[in-house]
Structure formats: structure tokens, C-alpha cells
PDB file of C-alpha atoms and ligand atoms in Angstrom:
ATOM      1  CA  MET A   1      94.656 147.386 109.667  1.00  0.00           C
ATOM      2  CA  LYS A   2      91.883 144.924 110.533  1.00  0.00           C
ATOM      3  CA  THR A   3      91.856 143.756 114.111  1.00  0.00           C
ATOM      4  CA  LEU A   4      91.581 140.209 115.355  1.00  0.00           C
ATOM      5  CA  GLN A   5      88.006 139.367 116.366  1.00  0.00           C
ATOM      6  CA  ALA A   6      87.864 135.598 116.859  1.00  0.00           C
ATOM      7  CA  LEU A   7      89.991 132.565 117.681  1.00  0.00           C
ATOM      8  CA  ILE A   8      88.864 129.305 116.072  1.00  0.00           C
ATOM      9  CA  PHE A   9      90.295 126.260 117.839  1.00  0.00           C
ATOM     10  CA  ASP A  10      90.821 122.816 116.452  1.00  0.00           C
ATOM     11  CA  VAL A  11      90.311 120.186 119.166  1.00  0.00           C
ATOM     12  CA  ASP A  12      92.262 116.957 118.808  1.00  0.00           C
ATOM     13  CA  GLY A  13      95.984 117.561 119.035  1.00  0.00           C
ATOM     14  CA  THR A  14      95.469 121.296 119.603  1.00  0.00           C
ATOM     15  CA  LEU A  15      93.417 121.771 122.775  1.00  0.00           C
ATOM     16  CA  ALA A  16      94.727 118.487 124.157  1.00  0.00           C
ATOM     17  CA  ASP A  17      96.868 115.556 123.039  1.00  0.00           C
ATOM     18  CA  THR A  18      93.845 113.293 122.651  1.00  0.00           C
ATOM     19  CA  GLU A  19      94.903 110.856 119.973  1.00  0.00           C
ATOM     20  CA  ARG A  20      97.477 108.376 121.336  1.00  0.00           C
ATOM     21  CA  ASP A  21      96.044 107.861 124.831  1.00  0.00           C
ATOM     22  CA  GLY A  22      92.442 108.847 124.108  1.00  0.00           C
ATOM     23  CA  HIS A  23      90.914 108.109 120.732  1.00  0.00           C
ATOM     24  CA  ARG A  24      93.334 105.259 119.933  1.00  0.00           C
ATOM     25  CA  VAL A  25      92.597 103.494 123.242  1.00  0.00           C
ATOM     26  CA  ALA A  26      88.844 104.007 122.738  1.00  0.00           C
ATOM     27  CA  PHE A  27      88.993 102.501 119.250  1.00  0.00           C
ATOM     28  CA  ASN A  28      90.796  99.408 120.592  1.00  0.00           C
ATOM     29  CA  LEU A  29      88.281  99.006 123.434  1.00  0.00           C
ATOM     30  CA  ALA A  30      85.438  99.216 120.899  1.00  0.00           C
ATOM     31  CA  PHE A  31      87.045  96.602 118.640  1.00  0.00           C
ATOM     32  CA  ALA A  32      87.436  94.208 121.573  1.00  0.00           C
ATOM     33  CA  GLU A  33      83.854  94.814 122.726  1.00  0.00           C
ATOM     34  CA  HIS A  34      82.650  93.877 119.243  1.00  0.00           C
ATOM     35  CA  GLY A  35      84.727  90.695 119.199  1.00  0.00           C
ATOM     36  CA  LEU A  36      87.280  91.982 116.673  1.00  0.00           C
ATOM     37  CA  ASP A  37      90.969  91.182 117.215  1.00  0.00           C
ATOM     38  CA  TRP A  38      92.115  94.468 115.695  1.00  0.00           C
ATOM     39  CA  ASN A  39      94.657  96.458 117.688  1.00  0.00           C
ATOM     40  CA  TRP A  40      95.778  99.889 116.537  1.00  0.00           C
ATOM     41  CA  ASP A  41      99.234 100.339 118.106  1.00  0.00           C
ATOM     42  CA  GLU A  42     100.853 103.776 118.315  1.00  0.00           C
ATOM     43  CA  GLY A  43     102.718 103.376 115.020  1.00  0.00           C
ATOM     44  CA  LEU A  44      99.768 102.122 112.984  1.00  0.00           C
ATOM     45  CA  TYR A  45      97.527 104.776 114.499  1.00  0.00           C
ATOM     46  CA  GLY A  46      99.968 107.472 113.396  1.00  0.00           C
ATOM     47  CA  GLU A  47      99.527 106.245 109.823  1.00  0.00           C
ATOM     48  CA  LEU A  48      95.741 106.020 110.159  1.00  0.00           C
ATOM     49  CA  LEU A  49      95.593 109.599 111.478  1.00  0.00           C
ATOM     50  CA  THR A  50      96.163 110.829 107.936  1.00  0.00           C
ATOM     51  CA  VAL A  51      92.468 109.999 107.509  1.00  0.00           C
ATOM     52  CA  THR A  52      90.301 112.355 109.535  1.00  0.00           C
ATOM     53  CA  GLY A  53      87.039 111.211 111.071  1.00  0.00           C
ATOM     54  CA  GLY A  54      86.716 108.076 113.172  1.00  0.00           C
ATOM     55  CA  LYS A  55      84.219 106.326 110.889  1.00  0.00           C
ATOM     56  CA  GLU A  56      86.304 107.177 107.847  1.00  0.00           C
ATOM     57  CA  ARG A  57      89.431 105.935 109.661  1.00  0.00           C
ATOM     58  CA  ILE A  58      87.787 102.568 110.425  1.00  0.00           C
ATOM     59  CA  ARG A  59      86.775 102.171 106.782  1.00  0.00           C
ATOM     60  CA  HIS A  60      90.295 103.092 105.644  1.00  0.00           C
ATOM     61  CA  PHE A  61      91.756 100.442 107.985  1.00  0.00           C
ATOM     62  CA  VAL A  62      89.290  97.718 106.911  1.00  0.00           C
ATOM     63  CA  GLU A  63      89.849  98.344 103.210  1.00  0.00           C
ATOM     64  CA  ARG A  64      93.589  97.770 103.700  1.00  0.00           C
ATOM     65  CA  HIS A  65      93.948  95.396 106.636  1.00  0.00           C
ATOM     66  CA  ALA A  66      90.623  93.511 107.095  1.00  0.00           C
ATOM     67  CA  THR A  67      89.164  93.176 103.626  1.00  0.00           C
ATOM     68  CA  ASP A  68      87.079  90.165 104.749  1.00  0.00           C
ATOM     69  CA  VAL A  69      85.033  92.523 106.899  1.00  0.00           C
ATOM     70  CA  ALA A  70      84.612  95.061 104.098  1.00  0.00           C
ATOM     71  CA  GLY A  71      82.523  92.561 102.173  1.00  0.00           C
ATOM     72  CA  ARG A  72      80.048  91.938 104.994  1.00  0.00           C
ATOM     73  CA  PRO A  73      76.468  92.996 104.074  1.00  0.00           C
ATOM     74  CA  ASP A  74      76.205  94.760 107.445  1.00  0.00           C
ATOM     75  CA  PHE A  75      79.514  96.652 107.031  1.00  0.00           C
ATOM     76  CA  ASN A  76      77.981 100.113 107.177  1.00  0.00           C
ATOM     77  CA  ALA A  77      76.032  99.194 110.300  1.00  0.00           C
ATOM     78  CA  LEU A  78      79.157  97.679 111.836  1.00  0.00           C
ATOM     79  CA  VAL A  79      81.177 100.870 111.234  1.00  0.00           C
ATOM     80  CA  ALA A  80      78.436 102.962 112.827  1.00  0.00           C
ATOM     81  CA  ALA A  81      78.187 100.589 115.806  1.00  0.00           C
ATOM     82  CA  LEU A  82      81.952 100.476 116.306  1.00  0.00           C
ATOM     83  CA  HIS A  83      82.149 104.259 116.208  1.00  0.00           C
ATOM     84  CA  ALA A  84      79.277 104.685 118.656  1.00  0.00           C
ATOM     85  CA  THR A  85      80.932 102.269 121.094  1.00  0.00           C
ATOM     86  CA  LYS A  86      84.268 104.005 120.622  1.00  0.00           C
ATOM     87  CA  THR A  87      82.705 107.381 121.388  1.00  0.00           C
ATOM     88  CA  GLU A  88      81.209 105.994 124.616  1.00  0.00           C
ATOM     89  CA  HIS A  89      84.647 104.764 125.698  1.00  0.00           C
ATOM     90  CA  TYR A  90      86.308 108.040 124.663  1.00  0.00           C
ATOM     91  CA  VAL A  91      83.812 110.190 126.575  1.00  0.00           C
ATOM     92  CA  ARG A  92      84.389 108.016 129.663  1.00  0.00           C
ATOM     93  CA  LEU A  93      88.178 108.279 129.248  1.00  0.00           C
ATOM     94  CA  VAL A  94      88.010 112.070 128.915  1.00  0.00           C
ATOM     95  CA  ALA A  95      85.613 112.428 131.842  1.00  0.00           C
ATOM     96  CA  SER A  96      88.112 110.555 134.036  1.00  0.00           C
ATOM     97  CA  GLY A  97      90.493 113.521 133.582  1.00  0.00           C
ATOM     98  CA  GLN A  98      93.234 111.580 131.821  1.00  0.00           C
ATOM     99  CA  LEU A  99      93.626 114.072 128.940  1.00  0.00           C
ATOM    100  CA  PRO A 100      94.775 117.522 130.140  1.00  0.00           C
ATOM    101  CA  LEU A 101      94.877 120.690 128.037  1.00  0.00           C
ATOM    102  CA  ARG A 102      98.153 121.293 126.216  1.00  0.00           C
ATOM    103  CA  PRO A 103     100.499 123.980 127.622  1.00  0.00           C
ATOM    104  CA  GLY A 104      99.240 127.541 127.321  1.00  0.00           C
ATOM    105  CA  VAL A 105      95.755 126.661 126.061  1.00  0.00           C
ATOM    106  CA  ALA A 106      93.899 127.593 129.258  1.00  0.00           C
ATOM    107  CA  ARG A 107      95.820 130.844 129.617  1.00  0.00           C
ATOM    108  CA  LEU A 108      95.198 131.869 126.007  1.00  0.00           C
ATOM    109  CA  ILE A 109      91.478 131.096 126.283  1.00  0.00           C
ATOM    110  CA  ASN A 110      91.225 133.075 129.534  1.00  0.00           C
ATOM    111  CA  GLU A 111      93.116 136.034 128.000  1.00  0.00           C
ATOM    112  CA  ALA A 112      90.977 135.933 124.871  1.00  0.00           C
ATOM    113  CA  ARG A 113      87.741 135.905 126.891  1.00  0.00           C
ATOM    114  CA  ALA A 114      88.981 138.779 129.058  1.00  0.00           C
ATOM    115  CA  ALA A 115      89.879 140.739 125.912  1.00  0.00           C
ATOM    116  CA  GLY A 116      86.413 140.182 124.474  1.00  0.00           C
ATOM    117  CA  LEU A 117      87.586 138.013 121.584  1.00  0.00           C
ATOM    118  CA  ARG A 118      84.941 135.665 120.196  1.00  0.00           C
ATOM    119  CA  LEU A 119      85.772 131.944 120.473  1.00  0.00           C
ATOM    120  CA  ALA A 120      84.772 129.073 118.208  1.00  0.00           C
ATOM    121  CA  ILE A 121      85.657 125.445 117.552  1.00  0.00           C
ATOM    122  CA  ALA A 122      86.182 123.711 114.199  1.00  0.00           C
ATOM    123  CA  THR A 123      86.821 119.990 114.627  1.00  0.00           C
ATOM    124  CA  THR A 124      86.382 116.653 112.917  1.00  0.00           C
ATOM    125  CA  THR A 125      85.461 114.851 116.124  1.00  0.00           C
ATOM    126  CA  THR A 126      81.921 114.508 117.442  1.00  0.00           C
ATOM    127  CA  PRO A 127      80.051 117.126 119.490  1.00  0.00           C
ATOM    128  CA  GLU A 128      79.824 114.634 122.391  1.00  0.00           C
ATOM    129  CA  ASN A 129      83.604 114.366 122.443  1.00  0.00           C
ATOM    130  CA  VAL A 130      83.997 118.149 122.393  1.00  0.00           C
ATOM    131  CA  GLU A 131      81.585 118.601 125.281  1.00  0.00           C
ATOM    132  CA  ALA A 132      83.290 115.883 127.340  1.00  0.00           C
ATOM    133  CA  LEU A 133      86.727 117.455 126.809  1.00  0.00           C
ATOM    134  CA  LEU A 134      85.614 121.014 127.591  1.00  0.00           C
ATOM    135  CA  ARG A 135      83.782 119.893 130.741  1.00  0.00           C
ATOM    136  CA  ALA A 136      86.706 117.794 131.959  1.00  0.00           C
ATOM    137  CA  THR A 137      89.468 120.319 131.193  1.00  0.00           C
ATOM    138  CA  MET A 138      87.856 123.766 131.483  1.00  0.00           C
ATOM    139  CA  ALA A 139      84.515 124.106 133.310  1.00  0.00           C
ATOM    140  CA  PRO A 140      81.034 122.544 133.431  1.00  0.00           C
ATOM    141  CA  ASP A 141      79.712 125.448 131.355  1.00  0.00           C
ATOM    142  CA  ALA A 142      82.736 125.763 129.023  1.00  0.00           C
ATOM    143  CA  MET A 143      80.617 124.882 125.996  1.00  0.00           C
ATOM    144  CA  ASN A 144      79.061 128.349 126.434  1.00  0.00           C
ATOM    145  CA  TRP A 145      82.455 130.023 126.066  1.00  0.00           C
ATOM    146  CA  PHE A 146      82.489 129.013 122.400  1.00  0.00           C
ATOM    147  CA  GLU A 147      79.945 130.944 120.358  1.00  0.00           C
ATOM    148  CA  VAL A 148      80.042 128.425 117.499  1.00  0.00           C
ATOM    149  CA  ILE A 149      81.045 124.770 117.734  1.00  0.00           C
ATOM    150  CA  GLY A 150      81.487 123.086 114.363  1.00  0.00           C
ATOM    151  CA  ALA A 151      82.022 119.373 114.962  1.00  0.00           C
ATOM    152  CA  GLY A 152      81.987 116.079 113.077  1.00  0.00           C
ATOM    153  CA  ASP A 153      79.235 115.254 110.611  1.00  0.00           C
ATOM    154  CA  VAL A 154      77.682 118.756 110.366  1.00  0.00           C
ATOM    155  CA  VAL A 155      79.541 119.097 107.075  1.00  0.00           C
ATOM    156  CA  PRO A 156      79.704 116.585 104.202  1.00  0.00           C
ATOM    157  CA  ALA A 157      83.489 116.726 103.786  1.00  0.00           C
ATOM    158  CA  LYS A 158      85.888 116.575 106.737  1.00  0.00           C
ATOM    159  CA  LYS A 159      89.337 118.156 106.980  1.00  0.00           C
ATOM    160  CA  PRO A 160      91.466 118.733 104.877  1.00  0.00           C
ATOM    161  CA  ALA A 161      88.340 120.060 103.156  1.00  0.00           C
ATOM    162  CA  PRO A 162      87.600 123.616 104.359  1.00  0.00           C
ATOM    163  CA  ASP A 163      83.913 122.865 104.931  1.00  0.00           C
ATOM    164  CA  ILE A 164      83.973 122.928 108.728  1.00  0.00           C
ATOM    165  CA  TYR A 165      85.764 126.287 108.768  1.00  0.00           C
ATOM    166  CA  HIS A 166      83.307 127.747 106.259  1.00  0.00           C
ATOM    167  CA  TRP A 167      80.483 126.425 108.455  1.00  0.00           C
ATOM    168  CA  VAL A 168      81.959 128.210 111.497  1.00  0.00           C
ATOM    169  CA  LEU A 169      82.688 131.489 109.660  1.00  0.00           C
ATOM    170  CA  GLU A 170      79.117 131.600 108.338  1.00  0.00           C
ATOM    171  CA  ARG A 171      77.727 131.303 111.863  1.00  0.00           C
ATOM    172  CA  LEU A 172      80.201 133.808 113.297  1.00  0.00           C
ATOM    173  CA  GLU A 173      79.309 136.129 110.406  1.00  0.00           C
ATOM    174  CA  LEU A 174      82.972 137.071 110.201  1.00  0.00           C
ATOM    175  CA  ALA A 175      85.425 137.350 107.332  1.00  0.00           C
ATOM    176  CA  PRO A 176      88.361 134.919 107.522  1.00  0.00           C
ATOM    177  CA  ASP A 177      90.970 137.678 107.818  1.00  0.00           C
ATOM    178  CA  VAL A 178      89.752 138.872 111.216  1.00  0.00           C
ATOM    179  CA  CYS A 179      90.010 135.375 112.632  1.00  0.00           C
ATOM    180  CA  LEU A 180      92.890 133.146 113.677  1.00  0.00           C
ATOM    181  CA  ALA A 181      92.724 129.361 113.470  1.00  0.00           C
ATOM    182  CA  LEU A 182      94.782 127.221 115.840  1.00  0.00           C
ATOM    183  CA  GLU A 183      95.613 123.807 114.445  1.00  0.00           C
ATOM    184  CA  ASP A 184      98.016 120.886 114.947  1.00  0.00           C
ATOM    185  CA  SER A 185      98.095 118.977 111.669  1.00  0.00           C
ATOM    186  CA  GLU A 186      98.658 119.250 107.940  1.00  0.00           C
ATOM    187  CA  ASN A 187      95.047 118.218 107.325  1.00  0.00           C
ATOM    188  CA  GLY A 188      93.837 120.884 109.726  1.00  0.00           C
ATOM    189  CA  LEU A 189      96.030 123.560 108.180  1.00  0.00           C
ATOM    190  CA  ALA A 190      94.814 122.672 104.678  1.00  0.00           C
ATOM    191  CA  ALA A 191      91.250 123.098 105.921  1.00  0.00           C
ATOM    192  CA  SER A 192      91.766 126.455 107.664  1.00  0.00           C
ATOM    193  CA  LEU A 193      93.884 127.903 104.839  1.00  0.00           C
ATOM    194  CA  GLY A 194      91.306 126.573 102.388  1.00  0.00           C
ATOM    195  CA  ALA A 195      88.844 128.850 104.134  1.00  0.00           C
ATOM    196  CA  GLY A 196      91.336 131.749 103.991  1.00  0.00           C
ATOM    197  CA  ILE A 197      91.938 131.851 107.746  1.00  0.00           C
ATOM    198  CA  PRO A 198      95.398 132.823 109.081  1.00  0.00           C
ATOM    199  CA  THR A 199      96.580 129.828 111.091  1.00  0.00           C
ATOM    200  CA  LEU A 200      98.973 129.120 113.956  1.00  0.00           C
ATOM    201  CA  ILE A 201     100.277 125.565 114.267  1.00  0.00           C
ATOM    202  CA  THR A 202     101.188 123.855 117.532  1.00  0.00           C
ATOM    203  CA  GLU A 203     102.714 120.564 116.402  1.00  0.00           C
ATOM    204  CA  ASN A 204     102.721 117.386 118.476  1.00  0.00           C
ATOM    205  CA  ALA A 205     104.365 113.973 118.421  1.00  0.00           C
ATOM    206  CA  TYR A 206     102.051 112.706 115.681  1.00  0.00           C
ATOM    207  CA  THR A 207     102.198 115.817 113.479  1.00  0.00           C
ATOM    208  CA  ARG A 208     105.808 117.006 113.950  1.00  0.00           C
ATOM    209  CA  GLY A 209     107.491 117.397 110.560  1.00  0.00           C
ATOM    210  CA  GLN A 210     104.311 117.539 108.505  1.00  0.00           C
ATOM    211  CA  ASN A 211     104.022 120.183 105.769  1.00  0.00           C
ATOM    212  CA  PHE A 212     102.952 123.384 107.520  1.00  0.00           C
ATOM    213  CA  GLY A 213     103.646 125.704 104.603  1.00  0.00           C
ATOM    214  CA  GLY A 214     101.417 128.774 104.784  1.00  0.00           C
ATOM    215  CA  ALA A 215     101.087 128.785 108.584  1.00  0.00           C
ATOM    216  CA  LEU A 216     101.800 132.087 110.393  1.00  0.00           C
ATOM    217  CA  ALA A 217     104.141 130.120 112.641  1.00  0.00           C
ATOM    218  CA  VAL A 218     104.861 126.574 113.796  1.00  0.00           C
ATOM    219  CA  LEU A 219     105.246 126.312 117.574  1.00  0.00           C
ATOM    220  CA  PRO A 220     105.935 123.360 119.866  1.00  0.00           C
ATOM    221  CA  ASP A 221     102.958 124.490 121.968  1.00  0.00           C
ATOM    222  CA  LEU A 222     101.261 127.645 123.298  1.00  0.00           C
ATOM    223  CA  GLY A 223     103.292 127.655 126.505  1.00  0.00           C
ATOM    224  CA  GLU A 224     105.442 130.602 125.442  1.00  0.00           C
ATOM    225  CA  VAL A 225     102.973 132.705 123.492  1.00  0.00           C
ATOM    226  CA  ASP A 226     100.313 134.975 124.939  1.00  0.00           C
ATOM    227  CA  LEU A 227      97.640 137.032 123.217  1.00  0.00           C
ATOM    228  CA  THR A 228     100.133 139.853 122.576  1.00  0.00           C
ATOM    229  CA  GLY A 229     102.433 137.356 120.893  1.00  0.00           C
ATOM    230  CA  ILE A 230      99.586 136.065 118.780  1.00  0.00           C
ATOM    231  CA  ARG A 231      98.651 139.563 117.654  1.00  0.00           C
ATOM    232  CA  LYS A 232     102.288 140.079 116.589  1.00  0.00           C
ATOM    233  CA  TYR A 233     102.244 136.892 114.538  1.00  0.00           C
ATOM    234  CA  ILE A 234      99.106 138.143 112.871  1.00  0.00           C
ATOM    235  CA  SER A 235     100.534 141.590 112.172  1.00  0.00           C
ATOM    236  CA  ASN A 236     103.599 139.765 110.909  1.00  0.00           C
ATOM    237  CA  GLN A 237     105.878 141.532 113.370  1.00  0.00           C
ATOM    238  CA  LEU A 238     107.511 138.276 114.365  1.00  0.00           C
ATOM    239  CA  PRO A 239     109.460 136.028 112.029  1.00  0.00           C
ATOM    240  CA  VAL A 240     107.725 132.806 111.155  1.00  0.00           C
ATOM    241  CA  LYS A 241     109.771 129.852 112.548  1.00  0.00           C
TER     242      LYS A 241
HETATM  243  C1  XBP B 301      90.846 114.802 114.735  1.00  0.00           C
HETATM  244  C2  XBP B 301      90.151 113.721 114.019  1.00  0.00           C
HETATM  245  C3  XBP B 301      89.052 112.983 114.715  1.00  0.00           C
HETATM  246  C4  XBP B 301      89.614 112.178 115.888  1.00  0.00           C
HETATM  247  C5  XBP B 301      88.705 111.029 116.255  1.00  0.00           C
HETATM  248  O1  XBP B 301      89.929 115.871 114.788  1.00  0.00           O
HETATM  249  O2  XBP B 301      90.445 113.489 112.865  1.00  0.00           O
HETATM  250  O3  XBP B 301      88.486 112.119 113.761  1.00  0.00           O
HETATM  251  O4  XBP B 301      90.847 111.591 115.502  1.00  0.00           O
HETATM  252  O5  XBP B 301      87.441 111.535 116.604  1.00  0.00           O
HETATM  253  P1  XBP B 301      90.444 117.434 114.863  1.00  0.00           P
HETATM  254  P2  XBP B 301      86.107 110.867 115.970  1.00  0.00           P
HETATM  255  O6  XBP B 301      91.963 117.431 114.817  1.00  0.00           O
HETATM  256  O7  XBP B 301      89.816 118.076 113.660  1.00  0.00           O
HETATM  257  O8  XBP B 301      89.908 117.948 116.168  1.00  0.00           O
HETATM  258  O9  XBP B 301      86.263 109.374 116.130  1.00  0.00           O
HETATM  259  O10 XBP B 301      84.993 111.453 116.790  1.00  0.00           O
HETATM  260  O11 XBP B 301      86.105 111.334 114.540  1.00  0.00           O
HETATM  261 MG1   MG B 302      93.701 118.349 115.195  1.00  0.00          MG
END
């Protein structure tokens, strides 16, 4: 039987609960800074999260809720400027330590490193956001713990497209069936399964109840599962939830 060689982590919603109190707050600060009276409350943001990618999410919102802005000749430039401002606010928010790792994440990463497993990241968010989160929640040099970091616009199509996972597998030079993806959302699962990677889901308040068909298991978080438990899920020794 093939043995597990790499863990590929999603970031937002998986490493940390970054959406409600992180990205959402940063978007609203960026809108205000640009003189826009838009406010994405928790409920609306949950709907907008079905669209991955911050720039894509802004466009999706404008096309439905601020069509006057969609027609502006500088719309593309405005989206880029809003997203750049939002990323500045998000990085500052993360650096202030307000977004801790989810339960069990640090322990699993430490166990995996000690066991010689290769680590990678496959995320829709930007590389700056990944670096800020790893520095704030793990260590100043935590970026080096992850052999490959696939983030944001490095691929043409974001999750649920499998592109980012293909990008990571190519650079790991590994087949999908010796890897395990850790995800939190239906979009993320579609992407990892699309690349043929066995996937463990840790759901959260925004993703609870989504369609996780095809996942090895759906867990509330990683607090109760260690590397041994993960290997059992992979070798199918444990029932899927
Ligand atoms: C989640 C996303 C990201 C974030 C916002 O990424 O869809 O777009 O919501 O970050 P993942 P950006 O779950 O794949 O980590 O504004 O930088 O896109
Ligand atoms: Mg996610």
C-alpha cells in the first residue's frame, strides 16, 4: 500500500477561522477607506463566500448589489485598488495576533514535520496573507516549513477549479494518492478531489452543512485527530462520519 508523503493545507477556514473576523473586516475597512458605503455583514459575507478570491468576490457583489459601480470606466482599477487596500488591512489584522490557529493544527503540523512528511499549501488567498498568518501563528520562519506554497493568482482558475492543487502537485513532484488535502469548504473539496487528492474536511461556522461528498471524513476540527488517526482515515480503517 502506498504511504502518505505530503499534507497539503488549505488556509482560510482550515488553518485558522480567518473569514468572519479577518477578511470580512478588512473588506469593510477597505470600502470605507475608498469612500464606499458598502458593509458586508456576517450573513451577506456567508453568501459571498461561495465565490472564492477577494477580487472575484468584490465583482460578484457589485454585479448584484452596486450595479452603478459596475459601469464605471475605472471599475477594473477600482477592484484592484480595493483589494490591495483590503490586503493591507488584513495583513495588519493578522499580524496583531487576532486570528489563532484552529484546534489541533499546530500539533498536526509539528507531528508531520517530526515524521518527515512534506508540507504544502494550496489556497485562494494571496501569498502576503499566507506569510502574515504563518508568521503570526507559527514562527517567523514558518514559510520555510512548507515546501510549496500555491496561493492566489498563480493559477488562472481559483477553487473549485483544481488548478491550484495541480500547481502544487507538479512542484512537489508527487502523485495525488500519496498526499492528503485538508480543507474546510465545498469549493475547496471540489478543487482537491478534482486533482484526485484524498481530502479531510474540518468544517466551520460558514461551511457547516455544505456538500462534502467524497471526503475521507468530515470533522468539527483537528482537535481530536493526530497523525495516527489521519493515517487510519487514509487507509480507510475508520468509518467516515
Ligand atoms: C478562501 C478564499 C479567499 C479569502 C479572501 O481561500 O476564497 O479568497 O476569502 O482572500 P482558501 P483574498 O479557503 O482557499 O484558503 O481576498 O486574498 O482572496
Ligand atoms: Mg478554505
